[in-house]
């Protein structure tokens, strides 16, 4: 698809808008519709469309696999860490009052933002991992080995 | 016939057409694109039902990432369907029976937007629409919340002087926290998902993480080099 001008331009020009809109969704999750899950999916979609057009190798140059592996775990860690922080302050698990004890109503959005970032990071990295693993060795930019076609036929 | 009803009927008719077209299409690439259109129409339908968050998710997941992953899979499988399909009568009957049971189940549901639906008359609902923070009674969080309410109420009393007639009805509790979203955030869906039942959402995130780990363990490096480009 790399040789197709239409696909190339569409992928290149959609990417910044998708990422900006995803960041808007991520940061305004507690004010409007959306949240971490939708934002993570959108960020992943931006990179995956890029990977489908320019090849998974090009995509993995921007977002290497070791990075998505670490980020997937980091997101869960942020979420659980927020809860454990509340525990260490003597509050219930994920009781966001612990963040600003003098103002529980003001603390609630901060807790939600922190948790939403965890969800967004995990979802984005896992979606990119799924794409990377499903299409391994099949997209332009990835080398085909001689026994590849056999394995694909069996699968 | 109201305008919204006409829009809903048109959308649902289009949803039905795209659903049949997805199943009937012999070209798998076309089927993937049509299923994306199906999700987009469903997103429009959710929006017309005021379920904006569901519509957002449907558009992002159903029309967005699912279609992309399906098209990515087509690179592996090819775009033409090779197996000749025949009607499998027991399966068809089973599907119709399950569908019939589901439709029968919806007959007991309250009408859309019914203000007397059980969910709206439950005692907890009244508290939730006021967006009161529900903490476990006696916990440290509940004490902190009560203290902040008392402090805010005192501040209001000083500001308004003798205007105390509303405070007995608890209205000041709501107004006191107006600057801080009444203790909850404006988007009630987010509020429910990450505060009211934040524990569930944490494990949903863990499920997604497990899906990623499963992909890595099962599929990474299956073509020869086990360390190719990966951490694990």
mmCIF file of C-alpha atoms in Angstrom:
data_model
loop_
_atom_site.group_PDB
_atom_site.id
_atom_site.type_symbol
_atom_site.label_atom_id
_atom_site.label_comp_id
_atom_site.label_asym_id
_atom_site.label_seq_id
_atom_site.Cartn_x
_atom_site.Cartn_y
_atom_site.Cartn_z
ATOM 1 C CA UNK A 1 0.000 0.000 0.000
ATOM 2 C CA UNK A 2 3.079 2.189 0.302
ATOM 3 C CA UNK A 3 3.009 2.950 -3.434
ATOM 4 C CA UNK A 4 -0.586 4.153 -3.356
ATOM 5 C CA UNK A 5 -0.543 7.961 -3.153
ATOM 6 C CA UNK A 6 -4.063 8.143 -1.766
ATOM 7 C CA UNK A 7 -3.336 5.754 1.106
ATOM 8 C CA UNK A 8 -0.025 7.408 1.874
ATOM 9 C CA UNK A 9 -1.474 10.906 2.065
ATOM 10 C CA UNK A 10 -4.546 9.756 3.989
ATOM 11 C CA UNK A 11 -2.474 7.924 6.587
ATOM 12 C CA UNK A 12 -0.004 10.768 6.977
ATOM 13 C CA UNK A 13 -2.604 13.523 7.265
ATOM 14 C CA UNK A 14 -5.009 11.657 9.496
ATOM 15 C CA UNK A 15 -2.395 10.812 12.094
ATOM 16 C CA UNK A 16 -1.930 14.235 13.769
ATOM 17 C CA UNK A 17 -5.677 14.861 13.945
ATOM 18 C CA UNK A 18 -6.346 11.421 15.383
ATOM 19 C CA UNK A 19 -3.649 11.879 18.023
ATOM 20 C CA UNK A 20 -4.799 15.379 18.965
ATOM 21 C CA UNK A 21 -8.402 14.217 19.217
ATOM 22 C CA UNK A 22 -7.318 11.213 21.267
ATOM 23 C CA UNK A 23 -5.423 13.459 23.679
ATOM 24 C CA UNK A 24 -8.484 15.715 23.936
ATOM 25 C CA UNK A 25 -10.618 12.674 24.737
ATOM 26 C CA UNK A 26 -8.088 11.504 27.290
ATOM 27 C CA UNK A 27 -7.771 14.804 29.110
ATOM 28 C CA UNK A 28 -11.491 15.682 29.022
ATOM 29 C CA UNK A 29 -12.780 12.258 29.996
ATOM 30 C CA UNK A 30 -14.214 13.512 33.281
ATOM 31 C CA UNK A 31 -15.867 16.569 31.677
ATOM 32 C CA UNK A 32 -17.413 15.189 28.493
ATOM 33 C CA UNK A 33 -17.993 11.878 26.757
ATOM 34 C CA UNK A 34 -15.020 9.625 26.322
ATOM 35 C CA UNK A 35 -12.173 8.633 28.555
ATOM 36 C CA UNK A 36 -9.077 6.521 28.719
ATOM 37 C CA UNK A 37 -10.417 3.541 26.794
ATOM 38 C CA UNK A 38 -11.604 5.510 23.784
ATOM 39 C CA UNK A 39 -8.472 7.676 23.757
ATOM 40 C CA UNK A 40 -6.187 4.660 23.912
ATOM 41 C CA UNK A 41 -8.030 2.984 21.049
ATOM 42 C CA UNK A 42 -7.780 6.149 18.941
ATOM 43 C CA UNK A 43 -4.047 6.602 19.536
ATOM 44 C CA UNK A 44 -3.483 2.953 18.653
ATOM 45 C CA UNK A 45 -5.620 3.354 15.513
ATOM 46 C CA UNK A 46 -3.487 6.297 14.383
ATOM 47 C CA UNK A 47 -0.273 4.278 14.656
ATOM 48 C CA UNK A 48 -1.795 1.074 13.238
ATOM 49 C CA UNK A 49 -3.086 2.864 10.119
ATOM 50 C CA UNK A 50 0.420 4.252 9.687
ATOM 51 C CA UNK A 51 1.812 0.745 10.118
ATOM 52 C CA UNK A 52 -0.581 -0.749 7.571
ATOM 53 C CA UNK A 53 0.385 1.771 4.917
ATOM 54 C CA UNK A 54 4.095 2.253 5.507
ATOM 55 C CA UNK A 55 4.858 -1.187 6.934
ATOM 56 C CA UNK A 56 5.040 -2.503 10.461
ATOM 57 C CA UNK A 57 8.813 -1.966 10.505
ATOM 58 C CA UNK A 58 8.297 1.789 10.056
ATOM 59 C CA UNK A 59 5.674 1.822 12.793
ATOM 60 C CA UNK A 60 7.931 -0.107 15.153
ATOM 61 C CA UNK A 61 10.664 2.455 14.538
ATOM 62 C CA UNK A 62 8.342 5.067 16.103
ATOM 63 C CA UNK A 63 6.793 2.813 18.750
ATOM 64 C CA UNK A 64 9.167 -0.096 19.362
ATOM 65 C CA UNK A 65 7.839 -3.308 20.823
ATOM 66 C CA UNK A 66 9.788 -3.032 24.042
ATOM 67 C CA UNK A 67 8.071 0.333 24.580
ATOM 68 C CA UNK A 68 4.538 -1.036 24.116
ATOM 69 C CA UNK A 69 5.423 -3.979 26.392
ATOM 70 C CA UNK A 70 6.557 -1.638 29.153
ATOM 71 C CA UNK A 71 3.694 0.843 28.676
ATOM 72 C CA UNK A 72 1.035 -1.886 28.816
ATOM 73 C CA UNK A 73 2.268 -2.871 32.263
ATOM 74 C CA UNK A 74 2.843 0.758 33.291
ATOM 75 C CA UNK A 75 -0.805 1.664 32.686
ATOM 76 C CA UNK A 76 -2.079 -1.060 35.000
ATOM 77 C CA UNK A 77 0.593 -0.010 37.497
ATOM 78 C CA UNK A 78 -0.621 3.624 37.425
ATOM 79 C CA UNK A 79 -4.198 2.496 38.035
ATOM 80 C CA UNK A 80 -3.364 0.096 40.836
ATOM 81 C CA UNK A 81 -0.754 2.512 42.199
ATOM 82 C CA UNK A 82 -3.403 5.221 42.611
ATOM 83 C CA UNK A 83 -5.454 2.774 44.647
ATOM 84 C CA UNK A 84 -2.499 1.680 46.729
ATOM 85 C CA UNK A 85 -1.512 5.305 47.372
ATOM 86 C CA UNK A 86 -4.993 5.848 48.809
ATOM 87 C CA UNK A 87 -4.501 2.738 50.964
ATOM 88 C CA UNK A 88 -1.167 4.001 52.305
ATOM 89 C CA UNK A 89 -2.830 7.285 53.335
ATOM 90 C CA UNK A 90 -5.311 5.325 55.438
ATOM 91 C CA UNK A 91 -8.294 5.573 53.074
ATOM 92 C CA UNK A 92 -10.162 2.845 51.244
ATOM 93 C CA UNK A 93 -8.727 1.429 48.018
ATOM 94 C CA UNK A 94 -9.312 3.965 45.193
ATOM 95 C CA UNK A 95 -10.931 6.457 47.621
ATOM 96 C CA UNK A 96 -9.639 9.571 45.846
ATOM 97 C CA UNK A 97 -10.185 11.674 48.970
ATOM 98 C CA UNK A 98 -6.626 10.688 49.902
ATOM 99 C CA UNK A 99 -5.218 12.983 47.204
ATOM 100 C CA UNK A 100 -6.569 16.201 48.786
ATOM 101 C CA UNK A 101 -8.048 15.172 52.187
ATOM 102 C CA UNK A 102 -9.259 18.713 52.974
ATOM 103 C CA UNK A 103 -11.331 18.871 49.784
ATOM 104 C CA UNK A 104 -12.766 15.493 48.720
ATOM 105 C CA UNK A 105 -14.850 17.043 45.940
ATOM 106 C CA UNK A 106 -11.759 18.605 44.404
ATOM 107 C CA UNK A 107 -9.716 15.439 44.837
ATOM 108 C CA UNK A 108 -12.173 13.261 42.927
ATOM 109 C CA UNK A 109 -11.355 14.641 39.424
ATOM 110 C CA UNK A 110 -7.622 14.314 40.093
ATOM 111 C CA UNK A 111 -8.000 10.665 41.026
ATOM 112 C CA UNK A 112 -10.111 10.044 37.926
ATOM 113 C CA UNK A 113 -7.598 11.752 35.643
ATOM 114 C CA UNK A 114 -4.766 9.656 37.045
ATOM 115 C CA UNK A 115 -6.735 6.440 36.671
ATOM 116 C CA UNK A 116 -7.891 7.343 33.151
ATOM 117 C CA UNK A 117 -4.301 7.857 32.062
ATOM 118 C CA UNK A 118 -3.531 4.357 33.282
ATOM 119 C CA UNK A 119 -6.413 2.917 31.261
ATOM 120 C CA UNK A 120 -5.466 4.906 28.152
ATOM 121 C CA UNK A 121 -1.805 3.886 28.214
ATOM 122 C CA UNK A 122 -2.615 0.206 28.681
ATOM 123 C CA UNK A 123 -5.309 0.113 25.985
ATOM 124 C CA UNK A 124 -3.157 1.940 23.421
ATOM 125 C CA UNK A 125 -0.153 -0.330 23.968
ATOM 126 C CA UNK A 126 -2.168 -3.555 24.009
ATOM 127 C CA UNK A 127 -3.966 -2.624 20.762
ATOM 128 C CA UNK A 128 -0.606 -1.947 19.105
ATOM 129 C CA UNK A 129 0.731 -5.237 20.510
ATOM 130 C CA UNK A 130 -2.237 -7.121 19.029
ATOM 131 C CA UNK A 131 -1.599 -5.543 15.641
ATOM 132 C CA UNK A 132 2.145 -6.238 15.824
ATOM 133 C CA UNK A 133 1.698 -9.880 16.742
ATOM 134 C CA UNK A 134 -1.161 -10.694 14.340
ATOM 135 C CA UNK A 135 0.598 -9.227 11.328
ATOM 136 C CA UNK A 136 4.137 -10.291 12.184
ATOM 137 C CA UNK A 137 6.003 -11.113 8.996
ATOM 138 C CA UNK A 138 3.070 -10.390 6.701
ATOM 139 C CA UNK A 139 3.181 -6.667 6.038
ATOM 140 C CA UNK A 140 5.510 -4.753 3.723
ATOM 141 C CA UNK A 141 8.732 -3.846 5.438
ATOM 142 C CA UNK A 142 8.992 -7.146 7.283
ATOM 143 C CA UNK A 143 11.190 -9.867 5.881
ATOM 144 C CA UNK A 144 9.529 -13.072 4.761
ATOM 145 C CA UNK A 145 11.293 -16.263 5.662
ATOM 146 C CA UNK A 146 11.039 -19.343 3.502
ATOM 147 C CA UNK A 147 8.842 -21.378 5.857
ATOM 148 C CA UNK A 148 6.442 -18.492 6.523
ATOM 149 C CA UNK A 149 3.816 -19.505 3.995
ATOM 150 C CA UNK A 150 3.656 -23.023 5.426
ATOM 151 C CA UNK A 151 3.012 -21.728 8.932
ATOM 152 C CA UNK A 152 0.329 -19.324 7.700
ATOM 153 C CA UNK A 153 -1.360 -22.140 5.807
ATOM 154 C CA UNK A 154 -1.491 -24.306 8.921
ATOM 155 C CA UNK A 155 -2.764 -21.472 11.093
ATOM 156 C CA UNK B 1 -44.959 10.714 14.573
ATOM 157 C CA UNK B 2 -42.131 12.607 16.146
ATOM 158 C CA UNK B 3 -38.980 13.532 14.285
ATOM 159 C CA UNK B 4 -36.752 11.505 16.584
ATOM 160 C CA UNK B 5 -38.837 8.403 15.950
ATOM 161 C CA UNK B 6 -38.431 8.835 12.181
ATOM 162 C CA UNK B 7 -34.661 9.235 12.569
ATOM 163 C CA UNK B 8 -34.526 6.136 14.771
ATOM 164 C CA UNK B 9 -36.556 4.070 12.309
ATOM 165 C CA UNK B 10 -34.383 5.137 9.371
ATOM 166 C CA UNK B 11 -31.203 4.361 11.337
ATOM 167 C CA UNK B 12 -32.452 0.964 12.477
ATOM 168 C CA UNK B 13 -33.563 0.073 8.930
ATOM 169 C CA UNK B 14 -30.070 0.941 7.685
ATOM 170 C CA UNK B 15 -28.550 -1.098 10.550
ATOM 171 C CA UNK B 16 -30.636 -4.107 9.455
ATOM 172 C CA UNK B 17 -29.590 -3.671 5.819
ATOM 173 C CA UNK B 18 -25.881 -3.413 6.684
ATOM 174 C CA UNK B 19 -26.123 -6.431 9.000
ATOM 175 C CA UNK B 20 -27.599 -8.578 6.219
ATOM 176 C CA UNK B 21 -25.067 -7.174 3.732
ATOM 177 C CA UNK B 22 -22.160 -8.066 6.068
ATOM 178 C CA UNK B 23 -23.317 -11.675 6.262
ATOM 179 C CA UNK B 24 -24.151 -11.994 2.582
ATOM 180 C CA UNK B 25 -21.050 -10.333 1.158
ATOM 181 C CA UNK B 26 -18.666 -12.809 -0.509
ATOM 182 C CA UNK B 27 -15.873 -10.232 -0.553
ATOM 183 C CA UNK B 28 -14.336 -10.180 2.936
ATOM 184 C CA UNK B 29 -12.819 -6.725 2.460
ATOM 185 C CA UNK B 30 -16.266 -5.363 1.621
ATOM 186 C CA UNK B 31 -17.706 -7.221 4.632
ATOM 187 C CA UNK B 32 -15.148 -5.573 6.939
ATOM 188 C CA UNK B 33 -15.981 -2.125 5.579
ATOM 189 C CA UNK B 34 -19.740 -2.753 5.803
ATOM 190 C CA UNK B 35 -19.399 -3.906 9.418
ATOM 191 C CA UNK B 36 -17.612 -0.613 10.067
ATOM 192 C CA UNK B 37 -20.603 1.218 8.575
ATOM 193 C CA UNK B 38 -22.835 -0.896 10.829
ATOM 194 C CA UNK B 39 -20.921 0.343 13.886
ATOM 195 C CA UNK B 40 -21.110 3.931 12.680
ATOM 196 C CA UNK B 41 -24.902 3.648 12.279
ATOM 197 C CA UNK B 42 -25.164 2.102 15.743
ATOM 198 C CA UNK B 43 -23.115 5.026 17.099
ATOM 199 C CA UNK B 44 -25.617 7.433 15.505
ATOM 200 C CA UNK B 45 -28.441 5.435 17.081
ATOM 201 C CA UNK B 46 -26.836 5.554 20.557
ATOM 202 C CA UNK B 47 -26.409 9.304 20.146
ATOM 203 C CA UNK B 48 -30.098 9.701 19.365
ATOM 204 C CA UNK B 49 -30.807 7.724 22.574
ATOM 205 C CA UNK B 50 -28.629 10.209 24.549
ATOM 206 C CA UNK B 51 -26.065 7.504 25.324
ATOM 207 C CA UNK B 52 -23.149 9.627 24.126
ATOM 208 C CA UNK B 53 -20.448 7.637 25.895
ATOM 209 C CA UNK B 54 -21.667 4.374 24.379
ATOM 210 C CA UNK B 55 -21.774 6.029 20.964
ATOM 211 C CA UNK B 56 -18.217 7.285 21.442
ATOM 212 C CA UNK B 57 -16.991 3.821 22.332
ATOM 213 C CA UNK B 58 -18.905 2.234 19.454
ATOM 214 C CA UNK B 59 -17.381 4.702 16.997
ATOM 215 C CA UNK B 60 -13.844 4.329 18.363
ATOM 216 C CA UNK B 61 -13.848 0.559 18.892
ATOM 217 C CA UNK B 62 -16.448 -0.793 16.472
ATOM 218 C CA UNK B 63 -15.941 1.498 13.514
ATOM 219 C CA UNK B 64 -12.291 2.270 14.241
ATOM 220 C CA UNK B 65 -9.959 -0.307 15.688
ATOM 221 C CA UNK B 66 -12.026 -3.444 14.904
ATOM 222 C CA UNK B 67 -12.164 -2.558 11.227
ATOM 223 C CA UNK B 68 -8.456 -1.841 11.177
ATOM 224 C CA UNK B 69 -7.635 -5.159 12.858
ATOM 225 C CA UNK B 70 -10.053 -7.026 10.547
ATOM 226 C CA UNK B 71 -8.402 -5.508 7.478
ATOM 227 C CA UNK B 72 -5.005 -6.350 8.985
ATOM 228 C CA UNK B 73 -6.190 -9.951 9.319
ATOM 229 C CA UNK B 74 -7.302 -9.978 5.668
ATOM 230 C CA UNK B 75 -3.637 -9.665 4.717
ATOM 231 C CA UNK B 76 -3.243 -13.145 6.224
ATOM 232 C CA UNK B 77 -6.422 -14.740 4.953
ATOM 233 C CA UNK B 78 -7.048 -13.185 1.541
ATOM 234 C CA UNK B 79 -10.161 -11.240 0.620
ATOM 235 C CA UNK B 80 -12.284 -13.893 -1.123
ATOM 236 C CA UNK B 81 -14.487 -16.318 0.714
ATOM 237 C CA UNK B 82 -13.778 -19.785 -0.631
ATOM 238 C CA UNK B 83 -16.179 -22.021 1.306
ATOM 239 C CA UNK B 84 -19.611 -22.372 -0.258
ATOM 240 C CA UNK B 85 -22.154 -21.605 2.411
ATOM 241 C CA UNK B 86 -25.235 -23.715 2.979
ATOM 242 C CA UNK B 87 -28.065 -22.978 5.390
ATOM 243 C CA UNK B 88 -27.559 -24.950 8.616
ATOM 244 C CA UNK B 89 -31.145 -25.384 9.766
ATOM 245 C CA UNK B 90 -30.541 -26.444 13.434
ATOM 246 C CA UNK B 91 -28.230 -23.457 13.926
ATOM 247 C CA UNK B 92 -30.736 -21.111 12.315
ATOM 248 C CA UNK B 93 -33.558 -22.427 14.503
ATOM 249 C CA UNK B 94 -31.395 -22.134 17.633
ATOM 250 C CA UNK B 95 -30.484 -18.520 16.766
ATOM 251 C CA UNK B 96 -34.125 -17.642 16.139
ATOM 252 C CA UNK B 97 -35.172 -19.300 19.412
ATOM 253 C CA UNK B 98 -32.545 -17.370 21.416
ATOM 254 C CA UNK B 99 -33.489 -14.157 19.624
ATOM 255 C CA UNK B 100 -37.149 -14.779 20.385
ATOM 256 C CA UNK B 101 -36.380 -15.345 24.080
ATOM 257 C CA UNK B 102 -34.394 -12.091 24.188
ATOM 258 C CA UNK B 103 -37.240 -10.148 22.551
ATOM 259 C CA UNK B 104 -39.671 -11.773 24.991
ATOM 260 C CA UNK B 105 -37.396 -10.615 27.825
ATOM 261 C CA UNK B 106 -37.512 -6.997 26.658
ATOM 262 C CA UNK B 107 -41.313 -6.985 27.010
ATOM 263 C CA UNK B 108 -40.830 -6.688 30.780
ATOM 264 C CA UNK B 109 -38.479 -3.718 30.433
ATOM 265 C CA UNK B 110 -39.859 -0.240 31.222
ATOM 266 C CA UNK B 111 -40.467 2.008 28.237
ATOM 267 C CA UNK B 112 -37.570 4.167 27.030
ATOM 268 C CA UNK B 113 -37.310 7.297 29.209
ATOM 269 C CA UNK B 114 -40.057 6.142 31.588
ATOM 270 C CA UNK B 115 -39.666 8.310 34.731
ATOM 271 C CA UNK B 116 -41.298 5.585 36.849
ATOM 272 C CA UNK B 117 -38.818 2.895 35.848
ATOM 273 C CA UNK B 118 -37.559 0.955 38.902
ATOM 274 C CA UNK B 119 -34.021 2.252 38.354
ATOM 275 C CA UNK B 120 -35.281 5.850 38.707
ATOM 276 C CA UNK B 121 -37.377 5.212 41.797
ATOM 277 C CA UNK B 122 -34.690 3.405 43.765
ATOM 278 C CA UNK B 123 -33.660 5.386 46.885
ATOM 279 C CA UNK B 124 -30.002 5.406 45.825
ATOM 280 C CA UNK B 125 -30.857 7.114 42.534
ATOM 281 C CA UNK B 126 -32.114 10.256 44.296
ATOM 282 C CA UNK B 127 -28.795 10.525 46.086
ATOM 283 C CA UNK B 128 -26.843 9.888 42.961
ATOM 284 C CA UNK B 129 -28.504 12.570 40.846
ATOM 285 C CA UNK B 130 -27.539 15.085 43.511
ATOM 286 C CA UNK B 131 -24.027 13.744 42.896
ATOM 287 C CA UNK B 132 -23.336 13.161 46.519
ATOM 288 C CA UNK B 133 -20.104 11.348 47.240
ATOM 289 C CA UNK B 134 -21.032 7.929 48.572
ATOM 290 C CA UNK B 135 -18.263 6.779 50.877
ATOM 291 C CA UNK B 136 -18.305 3.714 53.038
ATOM 292 C CA UNK B 137 -19.939 4.814 56.325
ATOM 293 C CA UNK B 138 -17.441 5.309 59.138
ATOM 294 C CA UNK B 139 -14.405 5.245 56.828
ATOM 295 C CA UNK B 140 -11.739 7.922 56.885
ATOM 296 C CA UNK B 141 -12.965 9.193 53.511
ATOM 297 C CA UNK B 142 -16.511 9.636 54.810
ATOM 298 C CA UNK B 143 -15.210 11.622 57.797
ATOM 299 C CA UNK B 144 -13.146 13.895 55.545
ATOM 300 C CA UNK B 145 -16.151 14.457 53.284
ATOM 301 C CA UNK B 146 -18.424 15.316 56.217
ATOM 302 C CA UNK B 147 -15.811 17.726 57.567
ATOM 303 C CA UNK B 148 -15.509 19.488 54.218
ATOM 304 C CA UNK B 149 -19.304 19.756 53.956
ATOM 305 C CA UNK B 150 -19.523 21.278 57.429
ATOM 306 C CA UNK B 151 -16.764 23.756 56.616
ATOM 307 C CA UNK B 152 -18.478 24.748 53.370
ATOM 308 C CA UNK B 153 -21.841 25.118 55.152
ATOM 309 C CA UNK B 154 -20.306 27.369 57.787
ATOM 310 C CA UNK B 155 -18.852 29.511 55.015
ATOM 311 C CA UNK B 156 -22.283 29.812 53.403
ATOM 312 C CA UNK B 157 -23.880 30.807 56.692
ATOM 313 C CA UNK B 158 -21.381 33.610 57.132
ATOM 314 C CA UNK B 159 -21.984 34.794 53.599
ATOM 315 C CA UNK B 160 -25.787 34.701 53.716
ATOM 316 C CA UNK B 161 -26.346 35.656 57.335
ATOM 317 C CA UNK B 162 -29.881 34.707 58.301
ATOM 318 C CA UNK B 163 -30.719 32.804 55.141
ATOM 319 C CA UNK B 164 -30.930 29.382 56.710
ATOM 320 C CA UNK B 165 -34.290 28.090 55.528
ATOM 321 C CA UNK B 166 -32.853 25.948 52.734
ATOM 322 C CA UNK B 167 -30.091 24.349 54.736
ATOM 323 C CA UNK B 168 -32.485 21.927 56.404
ATOM 324 C CA UNK B 169 -33.439 20.500 53.013
ATOM 325 C CA UNK B 170 -29.820 19.776 52.256
ATOM 326 C CA UNK B 171 -29.681 22.184 49.326
ATOM 327 C CA UNK B 172 -26.568 23.844 50.631
ATOM 328 C CA UNK B 173 -24.812 20.526 50.481
ATOM 329 C CA UNK B 174 -25.208 20.674 46.736
ATOM 330 C CA UNK B 175 -24.389 24.341 46.288
ATOM 331 C CA UNK B 176 -21.384 24.293 48.557
ATOM 332 C CA UNK B 177 -19.464 22.073 46.153
ATOM 333 C CA UNK B 178 -20.611 23.623 42.914
ATOM 334 C CA UNK B 179 -17.100 24.819 42.107
ATOM 335 C CA UNK B 180 -15.811 21.308 42.600
ATOM 336 C CA UNK B 181 -18.411 19.466 40.506
ATOM 337 C CA UNK B 182 -20.567 18.713 43.582
ATOM 338 C CA UNK B 183 -17.956 16.230 44.631
ATOM 339 C CA UNK B 184 -18.285 14.329 41.390
ATOM 340 C CA UNK B 185 -17.317 15.137 37.832
ATOM 341 C CA UNK B 186 -19.831 16.452 35.265
ATOM 342 C CA UNK B 187 -19.699 13.297 33.151
ATOM 343 C CA UNK B 188 -21.754 10.870 35.213
ATOM 344 C CA UNK B 189 -20.626 7.899 33.131
ATOM 345 C CA UNK B 190 -16.958 8.513 33.938
ATOM 346 C CA UNK B 191 -17.954 9.167 37.520
ATOM 347 C CA UNK B 192 -19.640 5.782 37.760
ATOM 348 C CA UNK B 193 -16.951 3.913 35.853
ATOM 349 C CA UNK B 194 -13.829 5.120 37.636
ATOM 350 C CA UNK B 195 -15.125 6.311 41.023
ATOM 351 C CA UNK B 196 -18.341 4.508 41.926
ATOM 352 C CA UNK B 197 -17.103 1.176 40.603
ATOM 353 C CA UNK B 198 -13.415 1.907 40.111
ATOM 354 C CA UNK B 199 -12.479 -1.567 41.284
ATOM 355 C CA UNK B 200 -14.326 -3.161 38.323
ATOM 356 C CA UNK B 201 -12.615 -0.869 35.868
ATOM 357 C CA UNK B 202 -9.230 -1.749 37.320
ATOM 358 C CA UNK B 203 -9.816 -5.406 36.593
ATOM 359 C CA UNK B 204 -11.149 -4.566 33.128
ATOM 360 C CA UNK B 205 -7.831 -2.845 32.498
ATOM 361 C CA UNK B 206 -6.109 -5.967 33.817
ATOM 362 C CA UNK B 207 -8.142 -8.098 31.369
ATOM 363 C CA UNK B 208 -6.940 -5.932 28.483
ATOM 364 C CA UNK B 209 -3.396 -6.221 29.794
ATOM 365 C CA UNK B 210 -3.786 -10.015 29.976
ATOM 366 C CA UNK B 211 -4.983 -10.018 26.353
ATOM 367 C CA UNK B 212 -1.776 -8.227 25.383
ATOM 368 C CA UNK B 213 0.349 -10.635 27.404
ATOM 369 C CA UNK B 214 -1.474 -13.554 25.768
ATOM 370 C CA UNK B 215 -0.686 -12.202 22.301
ATOM 371 C CA UNK B 216 2.970 -11.792 23.251
ATOM 372 C CA UNK B 217 3.293 -15.267 24.778
ATOM 373 C CA UNK B 218 1.404 -17.111 22.029
ATOM 374 C CA UNK B 219 2.375 -15.311 18.856
ATOM 375 C CA UNK B 220 5.606 -13.383 19.325
ATOM 376 C CA UNK B 221 8.566 -14.895 17.548
ATOM 377 C CA UNK B 222 6.538 -17.759 16.093
ATOM 378 C CA UNK B 223 8.403 -17.400 12.814
ATOM 379 C CA UNK B 224 11.866 -18.547 13.796
ATOM 380 C CA UNK B 225 13.694 -16.035 15.934
ATOM 381 C CA UNK B 226 12.085 -15.971 19.387
ATOM 382 C CA UNK B 227 13.809 -12.720 20.360
ATOM 383 C CA UNK B 228 12.956 -10.847 17.147
ATOM 384 C CA UNK B 229 12.336 -7.252 18.072
ATOM 385 C CA UNK B 230 10.712 -7.987 21.392
ATOM 386 C CA UNK B 231 11.364 -7.718 25.086
ATOM 387 C CA UNK B 232 9.847 -11.047 26.060
#
